[in-house]
């Protein structure tokens, strides 16, 4: 639930809500099952990191486009796209690995929750 739920949050919440499902898994089952806790914490840290990156990317895109009277959008559109695709791809990889009873450590993740 942590990994694929994070992917669902990315798809349906525009990257910003990818952390909701891992948080629910962490709060509901994380106290009773160490394996669920480890997966939920890993997914939660990753999706919080990329939710913050997404907000920053959209801010840079909007400000850069406004300052350059729209010309910045020609180049800056890549930033929000990357902050959508990275959590989507790595969330799917993590979900597949977790389904095979393998622990997956996300790359490019800040450890906010231990």
XYZ file of N, CA and C in Angstrom:
342
model
N 0.817 -1.193 0.000
C 0.000 0.000 0.000
C 0.863 1.261 0.000
N 1.979 1.226 0.674
C 2.815 2.421 0.767
C 3.321 2.869 -0.593
N 3.848 1.929 -1.360
C 4.488 2.291 -2.620
C 3.472 2.564 -3.724
N 2.557 1.631 -3.964
C 1.562 1.841 -5.016
C 0.554 2.917 -4.625
N 0.289 3.059 -3.336
C -0.568 4.153 -2.877
C 0.078 5.502 -3.124
N 1.393 5.552 -2.959
C 2.127 6.773 -3.277
C 2.036 7.113 -4.752
N 2.110 6.084 -5.601
C 1.971 6.289 -7.049
C 0.574 6.819 -7.369
N -0.443 6.264 -6.720
C -1.814 6.747 -6.942
C -1.941 8.212 -6.527
N -1.304 8.573 -5.425
C -1.320 9.968 -4.992
C -0.621 10.886 -5.974
N 0.444 10.386 -6.579
C 1.163 11.163 -7.592
C 0.275 11.380 -8.815
N -0.375 10.324 -9.263
C -1.197 10.408 -10.477
C -2.448 11.255 -10.243
N -3.163 10.978 -9.177
C -4.440 11.658 -8.955
C -4.309 12.964 -8.174
N -3.177 13.172 -7.524
C -2.987 14.389 -6.745
C -1.935 15.312 -7.308
N -1.479 15.042 -8.514
C -0.500 15.919 -9.142
C 0.815 15.985 -8.399
N 1.328 14.886 -7.953
C 2.600 14.717 -7.247
C 2.543 15.200 -5.804
N 1.742 16.187 -5.512
C 1.733 16.784 -4.178
C 1.161 15.851 -3.118
N 0.262 14.931 -3.484
C -0.384 14.076 -2.495
C 0.139 12.642 -2.491
N 1.327 12.420 -3.014
C 1.913 11.086 -3.008
C 2.246 10.584 -1.611
N 2.357 11.462 -0.651
C 2.736 11.099 0.715
C 1.550 10.620 1.554
N 0.320 10.792 1.092
C -0.857 10.486 1.911
C -0.975 8.988 2.203
N -0.899 8.143 1.183
C -1.036 6.690 1.394
C 0.088 6.124 2.265
N 1.357 6.509 2.046
C 2.388 6.027 2.965
C 2.169 6.483 4.409
N 1.643 7.686 4.584
C 1.356 8.167 5.938
C 0.259 7.340 6.586
N -0.780 7.018 5.834
C -1.863 6.185 6.367
C -1.335 4.807 6.746
N -0.517 4.207 5.882
C 0.065 2.893 6.187
C 0.945 2.974 7.427
N 1.701 4.045 7.542
C 2.577 4.242 8.695
C 1.770 4.373 9.984
N 0.699 5.131 9.955
C -0.102 5.351 11.161
C -0.951 4.142 11.539
N -1.463 3.419 10.549
C -2.367 2.306 10.826
C -1.605 1.039 11.188
N -0.620 0.666 10.388
C 0.065 -0.617 10.594
C 1.525 -0.475 11.013
N 2.056 0.733 10.968
C 3.465 0.934 11.268
C 3.856 0.647 12.704
N 2.911 0.747 13.622
C 3.231 0.507 15.028
C 3.229 -0.974 15.377
N 2.573 -1.791 14.566
C 2.465 -3.218 14.883
C 3.336 -4.108 14.012
N 3.803 -3.613 12.881
C 4.564 -4.435 11.950
C 5.806 -3.666 11.511
N 6.977 -4.175 11.868
C 8.240 -3.495 11.550
C 8.490 -3.422 10.050
N 8.073 -4.445 9.316
C 8.267 -4.454 7.865
C 7.419 -3.368 7.197
N 6.174 -3.254 7.617
C 5.294 -2.212 7.073
C 5.847 -0.841 7.429
N 6.324 -0.692 8.647
C 6.901 0.585 9.080
C 8.091 0.976 8.218
N 8.984 0.036 7.954
C 10.174 0.331 7.150
C 9.793 0.777 5.739
N 8.863 0.062 5.122
C 8.424 0.429 3.774
C 7.690 1.770 3.779
N 6.831 1.980 4.771
C 6.054 3.218 4.840
C 6.951 4.427 5.074
N 7.931 4.294 5.953
C 8.848 5.406 6.221
C 9.658 5.738 4.975
N 10.138 4.723 4.297
C 10.916 4.942 3.075
C 10.072 5.648 2.012
N 8.849 5.168 1.790
C 7.961 5.784 0.800
C 7.547 7.191 1.228
N 7.291 7.368 2.500
C 6.876 8.671 3.016
C 7.974 9.714 2.819
N 9.204 9.373 3.175
C 10.322 10.295 2.977
C 10.486 10.668 1.508
N 10.397 9.678 0.638
C 10.568 9.921 -0.793
C 9.474 10.837 -1.335
N 8.231 10.543 -1.004
C 7.131 11.327 -1.572
C 7.023 12.723 -0.959
N 7.411 12.891 0.293
C 7.465 14.242 0.867
C 8.546 15.054 0.161
N 9.707 14.438 -0.058
C 10.803 15.111 -0.763
C 10.349 15.597 -2.132
N 9.680 14.727 -2.883
C 9.275 15.084 -4.242
C 8.055 15.989 -4.271
N 7.230 15.975 -3.233
C 6.127 16.941 -3.158
C 6.692 18.352 -2.982
N 7.704 18.477 -2.140
C 8.370 19.770 -1.953
C 9.044 20.204 -3.249
N 9.726 19.265 -3.908
C 10.382 19.574 -5.183
C 9.365 20.012 -6.228
N 8.180 19.413 -6.211
C 7.138 19.776 -7.167
C 6.643 21.197 -6.936
N 6.432 21.559 -5.693
C 5.991 22.925 -5.381
C 7.056 23.934 -5.817
N 8.316 23.620 -5.554
C 9.413 24.494 -5.978
C 9.463 24.584 -7.502
N 9.314 23.455 -8.188
C 9.368 23.440 -9.654
C 8.258 24.293 -10.258
N 7.040 24.166 -9.731
C 5.934 24.967 -10.259
C 6.129 26.451 -9.952
N 6.718 26.761 -8.801
C 6.990 28.158 -8.455
C 8.025 28.755 -9.401
N 9.095 28.011 -9.647
C 10.127 28.467 -10.586
C 9.537 28.621 -11.985
N 8.716 27.659 -12.392
C 8.072 27.724 -13.707
C 7.197 28.973 -13.828
N 6.362 29.211 -12.827
C 5.446 30.356 -12.876
C 6.200 31.684 -12.830
N 7.146 31.796 -11.910
C 7.906 33.046 -11.794
C 8.779 33.279 -13.026
N 9.439 32.219 -13.476
C 10.285 32.343 -14.665
C 9.488 32.705 -15.897
N 8.307 32.153 -16.018
C 7.447 32.477 -17.160
C 6.939 33.914 -17.072
N 6.587 34.348 -15.874
C 6.078 35.710 -15.696
C 7.174 36.748 -15.935
N 8.354 36.485 -15.409
C 9.458 37.439 -15.545
C 9.885 37.586 -17.002
N 9.873 36.488 -17.736
C 10.322 36.516 -19.135
C 9.162 36.699 -20.110
N 8.009 37.078 -19.598
C 6.808 37.299 -20.419
C 6.424 36.066 -21.227
N 6.598 34.906 -20.629
C 6.172 33.655 -21.256
C 7.267 32.879 -21.949
N 8.387 33.520 -22.258
C 9.460 32.815 -22.956
C 10.140 31.774 -22.073
N 10.141 31.999 -20.777
C 10.731 31.031 -19.854
C 10.004 29.704 -19.861
N 8.727 29.740 -20.205
C 7.932 28.507 -20.251
C 8.452 27.543 -21.302
N 9.106 28.066 -22.330
C 9.665 27.206 -23.379
C 10.721 26.254 -22.832
N 11.408 26.669 -21.773
C 12.480 25.861 -21.202
C 12.121 25.276 -19.840
N 11.348 26.004 -19.061
C 11.076 25.606 -17.678
C 9.979 24.561 -17.532
N 9.274 24.208 -18.593
C 8.214 23.201 -18.512
C 8.764 21.838 -18.106
N 10.056 21.639 -18.279
C 10.687 20.360 -17.949
C 10.685 20.115 -16.437
N 10.800 21.164 -15.646
C 10.886 21.003 -14.185
C 9.655 20.321 -13.594
N 8.436 20.806 -13.842
C 7.268 20.096 -13.307
C 7.111 18.691 -13.880
N 7.502 18.507 -15.130
C 7.413 17.178 -15.737
C 8.318 16.187 -15.012
N 9.534 16.599 -14.702
C 10.474 15.725 -13.989
C 9.953 15.401 -12.598
N 9.387 16.403 -11.912
C 8.885 16.155 -10.554
C 7.608 15.327 -10.552
N 7.028 15.095 -11.708
C 5.907 14.162 -11.835
C 6.410 12.764 -12.188
N 7.329 12.673 -13.134
C 7.775 11.369 -13.633
C 8.663 10.608 -12.652
N 9.542 11.303 -11.945
C 10.472 10.614 -11.031
C 9.730 9.850 -9.937
N 8.802 10.471 -9.182
C 8.098 9.681 -8.166
C 7.195 8.608 -8.757
N 6.675 8.849 -9.940
C 5.838 7.852 -10.601
C 6.656 6.605 -10.936
N 7.784 6.788 -11.573
C 8.619 5.661 -12.004
C 9.209 4.919 -10.814
N 9.811 5.656 -9.877
C 10.442 4.991 -8.740
C 9.418 4.393 -7.778
N 8.225 4.962 -7.708
C 7.163 4.368 -6.897
C 6.708 3.032 -7.449
N 6.613 2.931 -8.772
C 6.249 1.655 -9.402
C 7.343 0.624 -9.180
N 8.590 1.023 -9.351
C 9.708 0.099 -9.112
C 9.682 -0.397 -7.671
N 9.467 0.511 -6.721
C 9.433 0.132 -5.306
C 8.272 -0.802 -5.008
N 7.116 -0.548 -5.605
C 5.957 -1.413 -5.391
C 6.176 -2.813 -5.912
N 6.796 -2.922 -7.070
C 7.093 -4.244 -7.639
C 8.095 -4.981 -6.767
N 9.119 -4.277 -6.312
C 10.114 -4.916 -5.438
C 9.497 -5.337 -4.107
N 8.649 -4.492 -3.541
C 8.009 -4.817 -2.261
C 7.052 -5.991 -2.408
N 6.402 -6.101 -3.554
C 5.509 -7.239 -3.794
C 6.290 -8.544 -3.838
N 7.563 -8.466 -4.181
C 8.427 -9.641 -4.196
C 9.195 -9.819 -2.898
N 8.701 -9.255 -1.805
C 9.323 -9.345 -0.471
C 10.752 -8.821 -0.439
N 11.007 -7.767 -1.174
C 12.328 -7.152 -1.194
C 12.184 -5.712 -0.712
N 13.099 -5.275 0.142
C 13.065 -3.892 0.607
C 13.714 -3.014 -0.454
N 13.080 -1.907 -0.768
C 13.593 -0.994 -1.788
C 13.939 0.335 -1.142
N 15.146 0.788 -1.357
C 15.568 2.089 -0.851
C 15.509 3.091 -2.006
N 14.665 4.089 -1.844
C 14.477 5.091 -2.890
C 15.732 5.949 -3.061
N 16.088 6.258 -4.305
C 17.165 7.236 -4.519
C 16.591 8.654 -4.418
N 17.434 9.627 -4.283
C 17.028 11.042 -4.288
C 15.945 11.338 -3.261
N 16.167 10.883 -2.040
C 15.186 11.051 -0.976
C 15.865 11.620 0.264
N 15.249 12.611 0.865
C 15.755 13.187 2.105
C 15.103 12.440 3.264
N 15.904 11.996 4.215
C 15.392 11.232 5.359
C 14.827 12.196 6.406
N 13.551 12.486 6.300
C 12.880 13.386 7.229
C 12.300 12.637 8.421
N 11.859 11.415 8.191
C 11.252 10.586 9.230
C 12.119 9.356 9.404
N 12.391 9.005 10.642
C 13.271 7.859 10.893
C 12.494 6.692 11.437
